[in-house]
C-alpha cells in the first residue's frame, strides 16, 4: 500500500466533547485510518458511524483511540468522534491506496501509559496472517512529548506535535512488511520533558497479498485472472489470458478441448504446441502447413514457399492437377522438370514437350537458337516440317540431302536435288557442267 494524503484537526487551547475532520477527495475503496488524542481525565470514546475501532486507552491524564474504514469517496468519510469529558484534542486521518478489503485488517495491538510521564512508548505488537502489507503505527500523548520519532523502519506520515504544555499530540506512521512475523515499534520524544502517552499498531494486507484467495472470490492481476484457489491457475471452466496466449482451464500454457491459442502468426490447435490435429491449420509467415504440424500438406491442401508451390505431400512436387513453379521453370505433377498432359515447360529459349525432355510430340515444336527440330525431338523433320542450320537446309527426312527442287551448298561442294555427289573440281568447270545439265 501507498500513503496518499492526510487531514487534521487541532482544537488548540479550546476544549470540547467532540471533534470533526472533514475528509475530502479520498478515493473510494482506499484505506482510511484515524487517531484521537485527548488531554485530561478518563475519556470513554464513541465510535463514529461507518468507522471501526482498532485500539483505545485512557488514564488519569489523557486518552487515545485509533480507527479505520474503507473510503467511499463521499462525505460519509468524515471523521467525527466524541468522548465523555471536555478536553483539548488533536485528530488525524490518513489515506492509503492498494488495500486488500478481504479482510481489511488482520491484527492490532497497543501500549498504554496515560497516568505518568514517559520518554518512550511502544506500539504493542501485531502479527500479519499473510505476507505483504502495510503496518500502521499510531501515537497519542497528553502533553510535552514533542515531535516523536519511531524506529523499525517506519515513516511518519503525519504529526501534530504537542508543542505546548498541557496540549495533546498525535502522529501516524507506516512501513511495508513481507512476512508473517510479529511487528512492533517504539515512539521516542524528540524534545520536551515527556508525558503520558498511548501507542498502537495495526496490519493491513495489500491487494493480492499472500498470493491466495479463499471462498468464491476471484482476483484479477493485469490480464491474468485466477480462480478462487488464489493461484495462477484455472479450475472448472474458467480461462486465463496472458497477452496473446489463451490457455484452457488447466491453467498452463496449453489448450484443451476446442480452445485455441495464437502466438503472433502461429495458430496452434488444442494440443497447445505448434502442430495441428484434425482439420486445423498452422500458418508461419508464407508457409502453410497441414494439420500434421510439419511443413507439409495432406489432402487437397497446398503449401507455398516463395515462388515454389508444392503438392499435398509437402515436398517440391505436385500430384493430380497441381503444379510447382520455380522461377521460369514449370514442372508437372510428377515434381520434376517435366510436363505431363498438355502442360509445357520453358527454360530460357528452350521449349520442351509434355514428356519433360527437349523434344516435341504431336504438332508442337521446339527451337534452340537457329536450329528447328521436328516433332520426334531430333535434328530431323517429319511431314512438311524443316530444320535449318546456318545455310544448310535438310529435307523432312532429316538427312543432309535435298529432295525435289531444293539444293544446299557446303563451301565448294554441291549436291543436286537427287542427293547425288559431284567430286570436287574446279569451280568454273563444275558450274559450267551444271548449266549444261551434264
C-alpha positions as a Python dict, from the first residue, in 0.01 Angstrom:
ca = {
    (1, 'X'): (0, 0, 0),
    (2, 'X'): (100, 361, -52),
    (3, 'X'): (39, 667, 164),
    (4, 'X'): (-177, 917, -28),
    (5, 'X'): (-268, 1215, 191),
    (6, 'X'): (-372, 1328, 541),
    (7, 'X'): (-629, 1555, 707),
    (8, 'X'): (-605, 1705, 1062),
    (9, 'X'): (-798, 1899, 1324),
    (10, 'X'): (-636, 2073, 1625),
    (11, 'X'): (-853, 2224, 1898),
    (12, 'X'): (-563, 2436, 2023),
    (13, 'X'): (-648, 2593, 2357),
    (14, 'X'): (-1018, 2516, 2313),
    (15, 'X'): (-1184, 2211, 2461),
    (16, 'X'): (-1489, 2006, 2379),
    (17, 'X'): (-1651, 1663, 2376),
    (18, 'X'): (-1644, 1610, 2001),
    (19, 'X'): (-1431, 1698, 1702),
    (20, 'X'): (-1452, 1658, 1324),
    (21, 'X'): (-1206, 1601, 1043),
    (22, 'X'): (-1354, 1681, 703),
    (23, 'X'): (-1221, 1416, 466),
    (24, 'X'): (-1246, 1548, 110),
    (25, 'X'): (-1106, 1394, -205),
    (26, 'X'): (-1048, 1043, -72),
    (27, 'X'): (-1064, 767, -336),
    (28, 'X'): (-1331, 503, -298),
    (29, 'X'): (-1201, 165, -170),
    (30, 'X'): (-882, 317, -29),
    (31, 'X'): (-796, 267, 338),
    (32, 'X'): (-864, 544, 590),
    (33, 'X'): (-712, 531, 942),
    (34, 'X'): (-755, 780, 1226),
    (35, 'X'): (-616, 862, 1570),
    (36, 'X'): (-765, 1071, 1855),
    (37, 'X'): (-553, 1228, 2132),
    (38, 'X'): (-728, 1393, 2432),
    (39, 'X'): (-598, 1585, 2736),
    (40, 'X'): (-735, 1536, 3089),
    (41, 'X'): (-925, 1266, 3269),
    (42, 'X'): (-1072, 937, 3159),
    (43, 'X'): (-1227, 976, 2819),
    (44, 'X'): (-1465, 697, 2703),
    (45, 'X'): (-1497, 730, 2321),
    (46, 'X'): (-1797, 694, 2091),
    (47, 'X'): (-1705, 539, 1754),
    (48, 'X'): (-1811, 750, 1453),
    (49, 'X'): (-2066, 600, 1213),
    (50, 'X'): (-1903, 391, 942),
    (51, 'X'): (-1572, 361, 1127),
    (52, 'X'): (-1431, 61, 1317),
    (53, 'X'): (-1244, 93, 1647),
    (54, 'X'): (-895, -59, 1645),
    (55, 'X'): (-747, 23, 1990),
    (56, 'X'): (-823, 271, 2270),
    (57, 'X'): (-694, 353, 2617),
    (58, 'X'): (-731, 619, 2884),
    (59, 'X'): (-577, 723, 3213),
    (60, 'X'): (-591, 996, 3471),
    (61, 'X'): (-409, 1243, 3242),
    (62, 'X'): (-533, 1167, 2893),
    (63, 'X'): (-671, 918, 2640),
    (64, 'X'): (-615, 789, 2288),
    (65, 'X'): (-805, 581, 2031),
    (66, 'X'): (-750, 451, 1674),
    (67, 'X'): (-1000, 368, 1395),
    (68, 'X'): (-1021, 260, 1030),
    (69, 'X'): (-1268, 243, 742),
    (70, 'X'): (-1278, 174, 367),
    (71, 'X'): (-1327, 504, 188),
    (72, 'X'): (-1648, 573, -3),
    (73, 'X'): (-1525, 889, -172),
    (74, 'X'): (-1820, 1081, -20),
    (75, 'X'): (-1888, 1295, 287),
    (76, 'X'): (-1950, 970, 477),
    (77, 'X'): (-1572, 952, 509),
    (78, 'X'): (-1570, 1247, 751),
    (79, 'X'): (-1431, 1153, 1094),
    (80, 'X'): (-1634, 1281, 1394),
    (81, 'X'): (-1551, 1102, 1722),
    (82, 'X'): (-1690, 1205, 2061),
    (83, 'X'): (-1594, 1147, 2425),
    (84, 'X'): (-1738, 1195, 2770),
    (85, 'X'): (-1532, 1467, 2935),
    (86, 'X'): (-1447, 1808, 2793),
    (87, 'X'): (-1088, 1811, 2671),
    (88, 'X'): (-843, 1962, 2430),
    (89, 'X'): (-786, 1726, 2136),
    (90, 'X'): (-599, 1651, 1815),
    (91, 'X'): (-738, 1439, 1527),
    (92, 'X'): (-553, 1287, 1228),
    (93, 'X'): (-690, 1090, 930),
    (94, 'X'): (-454, 927, 673),
    (95, 'X'): (-538, 766, 338),
    (96, 'X'): (-355, 465, 182),
    (97, 'X'): (-407, 307, -160),
    (98, 'X'): (-366, -60, -258),
    (99, 'X'): (-580, -212, 16),
    (100, 'X'): (-700, -573, 7),
    (101, 'X'): (-1050, -540, 151),
    (102, 'X'): (-1093, -912, 231),
    (103, 'X'): (-1019, -879, 518),
    (104, 'X'): (-942, -512, 573),
    (105, 'X'): (-739, -552, 892),
    (106, 'X'): (-559, -865, 1011),
    (107, 'X'): (-433, -776, 1363),
    (108, 'X'): (-371, -486, 1601),
    (109, 'X'): (-211, -409, 1938),
    (110, 'X'): (-139, -124, 2182),
    (111, 'X'): (69, 5, 2473),
    (112, 'X'): (-83, 249, 2727),
    (113, 'X'): (73, 485, 2980),
    (114, 'X'): (-162, 781, 3026),
    (115, 'X'): (-108, 827, 3400),
    (116, 'X'): (263, 922, 3422),
    (117, 'X'): (533, 1093, 3219),
    (118, 'X'): (742, 877, 2982),
    (119, 'X'): (1006, 947, 2717),
    (120, 'X'): (915, 647, 2500),
    (121, 'X'): (605, 444, 2430),
    (122, 'X'): (574, 117, 2241),
    (123, 'X'): (314, 40, 1979),
    (124, 'X'): (227, -304, 2103),
    (125, 'X'): (257, -594, 1857),
    (126, 'X'): (54, -712, 1556),
    (127, 'X'): (103, -1033, 1357),
    (128, 'X'): (5, -1048, 988),
    (129, 'X'): (-193, -1352, 873),
    (130, 'X'): (-42, -1330, 524),
    (131, 'X'): (273, -1174, 384),
    (132, 'X'): (288, -841, 202),
    (133, 'X'): (104, -549, 354),
    (134, 'X'): (129, -222, 544),
    (135, 'X'): (184, -186, 921),
    (136, 'X'): (45, 142, 1057),
    (137, 'X'): (157, 281, 1394),
    (138, 'X'): (-43, 535, 1599),
    (139, 'X'): (67, 777, 1873),
    (140, 'X'): (-122, 995, 2123),
    (141, 'X'): (9, 1191, 2422),
    (142, 'X'): (-135, 1422, 2687),
    (143, 'X'): (148, 1679, 2684),
    (144, 'X'): (519, 1759, 2626),
    (145, 'X'): (602, 1457, 2410),
    (146, 'X'): (733, 1676, 2130),
    (147, 'X'): (760, 1563, 1764),
    (148, 'X'): (806, 1192, 1833),
    (149, 'X'): (1025, 969, 1617),
    (150, 'X'): (971, 597, 1557),
    (151, 'X'): (1205, 306, 1488),
    (152, 'X'): (1154, -20, 1297),
    (153, 'X'): (1181, 140, 954),
    (154, 'X'): (854, 330, 994),
    (155, 'X'): (798, 661, 816),
    (156, 'X'): (596, 932, 993),
    (157, 'X'): (311, 1019, 755),
    (158, 'X'): (151, 1291, 971),
    (159, 'X'): (242, 1454, 1304),
    (160, 'X'): (57, 1706, 1523),
    (161, 'X'): (319, 1788, 1784),
    (162, 'X'): (248, 1851, 2150),
    (163, 'X'): (431, 2182, 2127),
    (164, 'X'): (291, 2343, 2440),
    (165, 'X'): (234, 2228, 2796),
    (166, 'X'): (-98, 2061, 2860),
    (167, 'X'): (-185, 2026, 2495),
    (168, 'X'): (-207, 1677, 2343),
    (169, 'X'): (-9, 1544, 2047),
    (170, 'X'): (-78, 1278, 1780),
    (171, 'X'): (104, 1104, 1494),
    (172, 'X'): (62, 824, 1236),
    (173, 'X'): (348, 630, 1071),
    (174, 'X'): (368, 329, 838),
    (175, 'X'): (602, 63, 699),
    (176, 'X'): (570, -218, 443),
    (177, 'X'): (610, -579, 553),
    (178, 'X'): (667, -900, 355),
    (179, 'X'): (643, -1179, 614),
    (180, 'X'): (408, -1309, 880),
    (181, 'X'): (643, -1224, 1169),
    (182, 'X'): (509, -1005, 1454),
    (183, 'X'): (565, -632, 1402),
    (184, 'X'): (622, -367, 1670),
    (185, 'X'): (797, -31, 1711),
    (186, 'X'): (872, 236, 1970),
    (187, 'X'): (787, 605, 1968),
    (188, 'X'): (1051, 836, 2126),
    (189, 'X'): (1016, 1203, 2218),
    (190, 'X'): (1231, 1443, 2017),
    (191, 'X'): (1231, 1705, 2297),
    (192, 'X'): (1033, 1818, 2598),
    (193, 'X'): (1002, 1669, 2942),
    (194, 'X'): (798, 1373, 2829),
    (195, 'X'): (441, 1298, 2921),
    (196, 'X'): (158, 1044, 2939),
    (197, 'X'): (137, 853, 2610),
    (198, 'X'): (-50, 586, 2415),
    (199, 'X'): (83, 374, 2126),
    (200, 'X'): (-94, 132, 1892),
    (201, 'X'): (-31, -69, 1574),
    (202, 'X'): (-240, -249, 1309),
    (203, 'X'): (-152, -455, 1000),
    (204, 'X'): (-341, -431, 670),
    (205, 'X'): (-292, -668, 375),
    (206, 'X'): (-201, -536, 31),
    (207, 'X'): (-431, -611, -262),
    (208, 'X'): (-325, -955, -382),
    (209, 'X'): (-108, -1006, -73),
    (210, 'X'): (-44, -1366, 27),
    (211, 'X'): (-99, -1496, -325),
    (212, 'X'): (-421, -1674, -246),
    (213, 'X'): (-797, -1632, -235),
    (214, 'X'): (-1042, -1826, -28),
    (215, 'X'): (-1413, -1873, -72),
    (216, 'X'): (-1572, -1793, -406),
    (217, 'X'): (-1392, -1464, -464),
    (218, 'X'): (-1167, -1407, -766),
    (219, 'X'): (-879, -1168, -822),
    (220, 'X'): (-751, -1011, -1144),
    (221, 'X'): (-387, -908, -1191),
    (222, 'X'): (-332, -728, -1520),
    (223, 'X'): (-455, -974, -1785),
    (224, 'X'): (-428, -1278, -1558),
    (225, 'X'): (-749, -1396, -1395),
    (226, 'X'): (-722, -1663, -1130),
    (227, 'X'): (-996, -1871, -975),
    (228, 'X'): (-1090, -1870, -611),
    (229, 'X'): (-800, -2100, -524),
    (230, 'X'): (-573, -1796, -546),
    (231, 'X'): (-301, -1946, -759),
    (232, 'X'): (-211, -1861, -1116),
    (233, 'X'): (-419, -2148, -1241),
    (234, 'X'): (-773, -2211, -1354),
    (235, 'X'): (-1016, -2476, -1250),
    (236, 'X'): (-1361, -2573, -1377),
    (237, 'X'): (-1446, -2389, -1700),
    (238, 'X'): (-1261, -2065, -1629),
    (239, 'X'): (-993, -1935, -1864),
    (240, 'X'): (-689, -1713, -1828),
    (241, 'X'): (-542, -1479, -2089),
    (242, 'X'): (-179, -1363, -2088),
    (243, 'X'): (-101, -1126, -2375),
    (244, 'X'): (-185, -1324, -2691),
    (245, 'X'): (-176, -1664, -2522),
    (246, 'X'): (-508, -1816, -2424),
    (247, 'X'): (-498, -2125, -2209),
    (248, 'X'): (-775, -2361, -2118),
    (249, 'X'): (-894, -2444, -1771),
    (250, 'X'): (-580, -2643, -1690),
    (251, 'X'): (-408, -2314, -1612),
    (252, 'X'): (-96, -2393, -1811),
    (253, 'X'): (28, -2267, -2146),
    (254, 'X'): (-171, -2531, -2329),
    (255, 'X'): (-514, -2571, -2477),
    (256, 'X'): (-767, -2847, -2425),
    (257, 'X'): (-1099, -2927, -2591),
    (258, 'X'): (-1184, -2681, -2870),
    (259, 'X'): (-988, -2386, -2735),
    (260, 'X'): (-701, -2241, -2934),
    (261, 'X'): (-400, -2020, -2870),
    (262, 'X'): (-246, -1765, -3103),
    (263, 'X'): (117, -1652, -3082),
    (264, 'X'): (200, -1389, -3344),
    (265, 'X'): (119, -1555, -3680),
    (266, 'X'): (127, -1911, -3545),
    (267, 'X'): (-205, -2076, -3475),
    (268, 'X'): (-197, -2398, -3276),
    (269, 'X'): (-470, -2649, -3212),
    (270, 'X'): (-590, -2777, -2881),
    (271, 'X'): (-273, -2970, -2809),
    (272, 'X'): (-103, -2646, -2712),
    (273, 'X'): (206, -2697, -2927),
    (274, 'X'): (300, -2575, -3273),
    (275, 'X'): (115, -2851, -3451),
    (276, 'X'): (-238, -2921, -3565),
    (277, 'X'): (-483, -3203, -3534),
    (278, 'X'): (-799, -3272, -3731),
    (279, 'X'): (-868, -3014, -3998),
    (280, 'X'): (-693, -2727, -3827),
    (281, 'X'): (-406, -2549, -3998),
    (282, 'X'): (-98, -2361, -3889),
    (283, 'X'): (49, -2057, -4063),
    (284, 'X'): (410, -1941, -4028),
    (285, 'X'): (485, -1634, -4242),
    (286, 'X'): (421, -1751, -4603),
    (287, 'X'): (441, -2121, -4522),
    (288, 'X'): (115, -2306, -4481),
    (289, 'X'): (139, -2646, -4316),
    (290, 'X'): (-122, -2915, -4291),
    (291, 'X'): (-277, -3049, -3977),
    (292, 'X'): (22, -3276, -3912),
    (293, 'X'): (203, -2971, -3779),
    (294, 'X'): (502, -3004, -4009),
    (295, 'X'): (590, -2804, -4318),
    (296, 'X'): (383, -3027, -4540),
    (297, 'X'): (29, -3059, -4662),
    (298, 'X'): (-212, -3352, -4667),
    (299, 'X'): (-535, -3397, -4857),
    (300, 'X'): (-605, -3123, -5108),
    (301, 'X'): (-424, -2855, -4912),
    (302, 'X'): (-119, -2685, -5058),
    (303, 'X'): (187, -2511, -4920),
    (304, 'X'): (367, -2216, -5076),
    (305, 'X'): (729, -2123, -5010),
    (306, 'X'): (828, -1808, -5202),
    (307, 'X'): (768, -1899, -5571),
    (308, 'X'): (768, -2273, -5512),
    (309, 'X'): (432, -2446, -5497),
    (310, 'X'): (433, -2796, -5356),
    (311, 'X'): (164, -3057, -5366),
    (312, 'X'): (-6, -3220, -5072),
    (313, 'X'): (294, -3444, -4993),
    (314, 'X'): (474, -3140, -4860),
    (315, 'X'): (768, -3158, -5099),
    (316, 'X'): (857, -2955, -5406),
    (317, 'X'): (641, -3158, -5638),
    (318, 'X'): (278, -3181, -5741),
    (319, 'X'): (18, -3455, -5768),
    (320, 'X'): (-303, -3464, -5969),
    (321, 'X'): (-358, -3132, -6137),
    (322, 'X'): (-132, -2940, -5901),
    (323, 'X'): (183, -2778, -6037),
    (324, 'X'): (502, -2636, -5895),
    (325, 'X'): (677, -2327, -6027),
    (326, 'X'): (1044, -2242, -5972),
    (327, 'X'): (1132, -1908, -6132),
    (328, 'X'): (1067, -1962, -6508),
    (329, 'X'): (1059, -2340, -6485),
    (330, 'X'): (720, -2506, -6472),
    (331, 'X'): (713, -2868, -6368),
    (332, 'X'): (434, -3117, -6399),
    (333, 'X'): (260, -3305, -6122),
    (334, 'X'): (544, -3559, -6110),
    (335, 'X'): (752, -3298, -5933),
    (336, 'X'): (1041, -3300, -6177),
    (337, 'X'): (1140, -3065, -6456),
    (338, 'X'): (891, -3231, -6684),
    (339, 'X'): (543, -3171, -6814),
    (340, 'X'): (252, -3412, -6833),
    (341, 'X'): (-68, -3383, -7037),
    (342, 'X'): (-95, -3061, -7230),
    (343, 'X'): (128, -2862, -6998),
    (344, 'X'): (461, -2726, -7117),
    (345, 'X'): (788, -2629, -6953),
    (346, 'X'): (1010, -2341, -7062),
    (347, 'X'): (1377, -2294, -6976),
    (348, 'X'): (1514, -1972, -7129),
    (349, 'X'): (1468, -2019, -7510),
    (350, 'X'): (1416, -2394, -7491),
    (351, 'X'): (1061, -2524, -7515),
    (352, 'X'): (1007, -2888, -7425),
    (353, 'X'): (703, -3102, -7481),
    (354, 'X'): (493, -3267, -7215),
    (355, 'X'): (735, -3561, -7179),
    (356, 'X'): (969, -3331, -6992),
    (357, 'X'): (1262, -3359, -7233),
    (358, 'X'): (1391, -3131, -7503),
    (359, 'X'): (1164, -3290, -7760),
    (360, 'X'): (830, -3237, -7920),
    (361, 'X'): (529, -3464, -7966),
    (362, 'X'): (229, -3408, -8190),
    (363, 'X'): (232, -3078, -8368),
    (364, 'X'): (441, -2899, -8108),
    (365, 'X'): (786, -2773, -8192),
    (366, 'X'): (1096, -2665, -8005),
    (367, 'X'): (1355, -2408, -8109),
    (368, 'X'): (1717, -2398, -7995),
    (369, 'X'): (1893, -2089, -8132),
    (370, 'X'): (1858, -2120, -8516),
    (371, 'X'): (1800, -2494, -8510),
    (372, 'X'): (1447, -2619, -8558),
    (373, 'X'): (1380, -2984, -8480),
    (374, 'X'): (1083, -3187, -8581),
    (375, 'X'): (832, -3347, -8351),
    (376, 'X'): (1042, -3652, -8261),
    (377, 'X'): (1289, -3429, -8080),
    (378, 'X'): (1594, -3489, -8300),
    (379, 'X'): (1755, -3264, -8557),
    (380, 'X'): (1531, -3405, -8824),
    (381, 'X'): (1194, -3333, -8975),
    (382, 'X'): (882, -3532, -9049),
    (383, 'X'): (596, -3435, -9275),
    (384, 'X'): (633, -3085, -9402),
    (385, 'X'): (844, -2956, -9116),
    (386, 'X'): (1201, -2848, -9179),
    (387, 'X'): (1512, -2760, -8986),
    (388, 'X'): (1777, -2501, -9073),
    (389, 'X'): (2137, -2490, -8954),
    (390, 'X'): (2307, -2176, -9086),
    (391, 'X'): (2297, -2219, -9470),
    (392, 'X'): (2231, -2593, -9455),
    (393, 'X'): (1876, -2699, -9528),
    (394, 'X'): (1768, -3058, -9482),
    (395, 'X'): (1459, -3225, -9609),
    (396, 'X'): (1192, -3372, -9392),
    (397, 'X'): (1387, -3700, -9376),
    (398, 'X'): (1643, -3526, -9155),
    (399, 'X'): (1950, -3619, -9361),
    (400, 'X'): (2197, -3387, -9523),
    (401, 'X'): (2034, -3413, -9861),
    (402, 'X'): (1787, -3234, -10072),
    (403, 'X'): (1485, -3376, -10250),
    (404, 'X'): (1274, -3215, -10515),
    (405, 'X'): (1399, -2888, -10645),
    (406, 'X'): (1577, -2777, -10328),
    (407, 'X'): (1952, -2752, -10308),
    (408, 'X'): (2217, -2682, -10049),
    (409, 'X'): (2584, -2579, -10060),
    (410, 'X'): (2882, -2669, -9842),
    (411, 'X'): (3163, -2437, -9949),
    (412, 'X'): (3267, -2575, -10296),
    (413, 'X'): (3071, -2898, -10256),
    (414, 'X'): (2736, -2902, -10436),
    (415, 'X'): (2473, -3175, -10423),
    (416, 'X'): (2189, -3180, -10670),
    (417, 'X'): (1826, -3224, -10589),
    (418, 'X'): (1853, -3607, -10609),
    (419, 'X'): (2112, -3618, -10331),
    (420, 'X'): (2399, -3733, -10552),
    (421, 'X'): (2755, -3613, -10508),
    (422, 'X'): (2987, -3449, -10760),
    (423, 'X'): (3359, -3480, -10692),
    (424, 'X'): (3532, -3153, -10621),
    (425, 'X'): (3656, -2996, -10942),
    (426, 'X'): (3746, -2653, -11049),
    (427, 'X'): (3457, -2433, -10959),
    (428, 'X'): (3424, -2288, -11305),
    (429, 'X'): (3411, -2633, -11465),
    (430, 'X'): (3157, -2760, -11222),
    (431, 'X'): (2942, -2456, -11270),
    (432, 'X'): (2964, -2499, -11645),
    (433, 'X'): (2853, -2860, -11627),
    (434, 'X'): (2563, -2766, -11404),
    (435, 'X'): (2447, -2511, -11657),
    (436, 'X'): (2456, -2773, -11932),
    (437, 'X'): (2270, -3020, -11717),
    (438, 'X'): (2550, -3281, -11762),
}
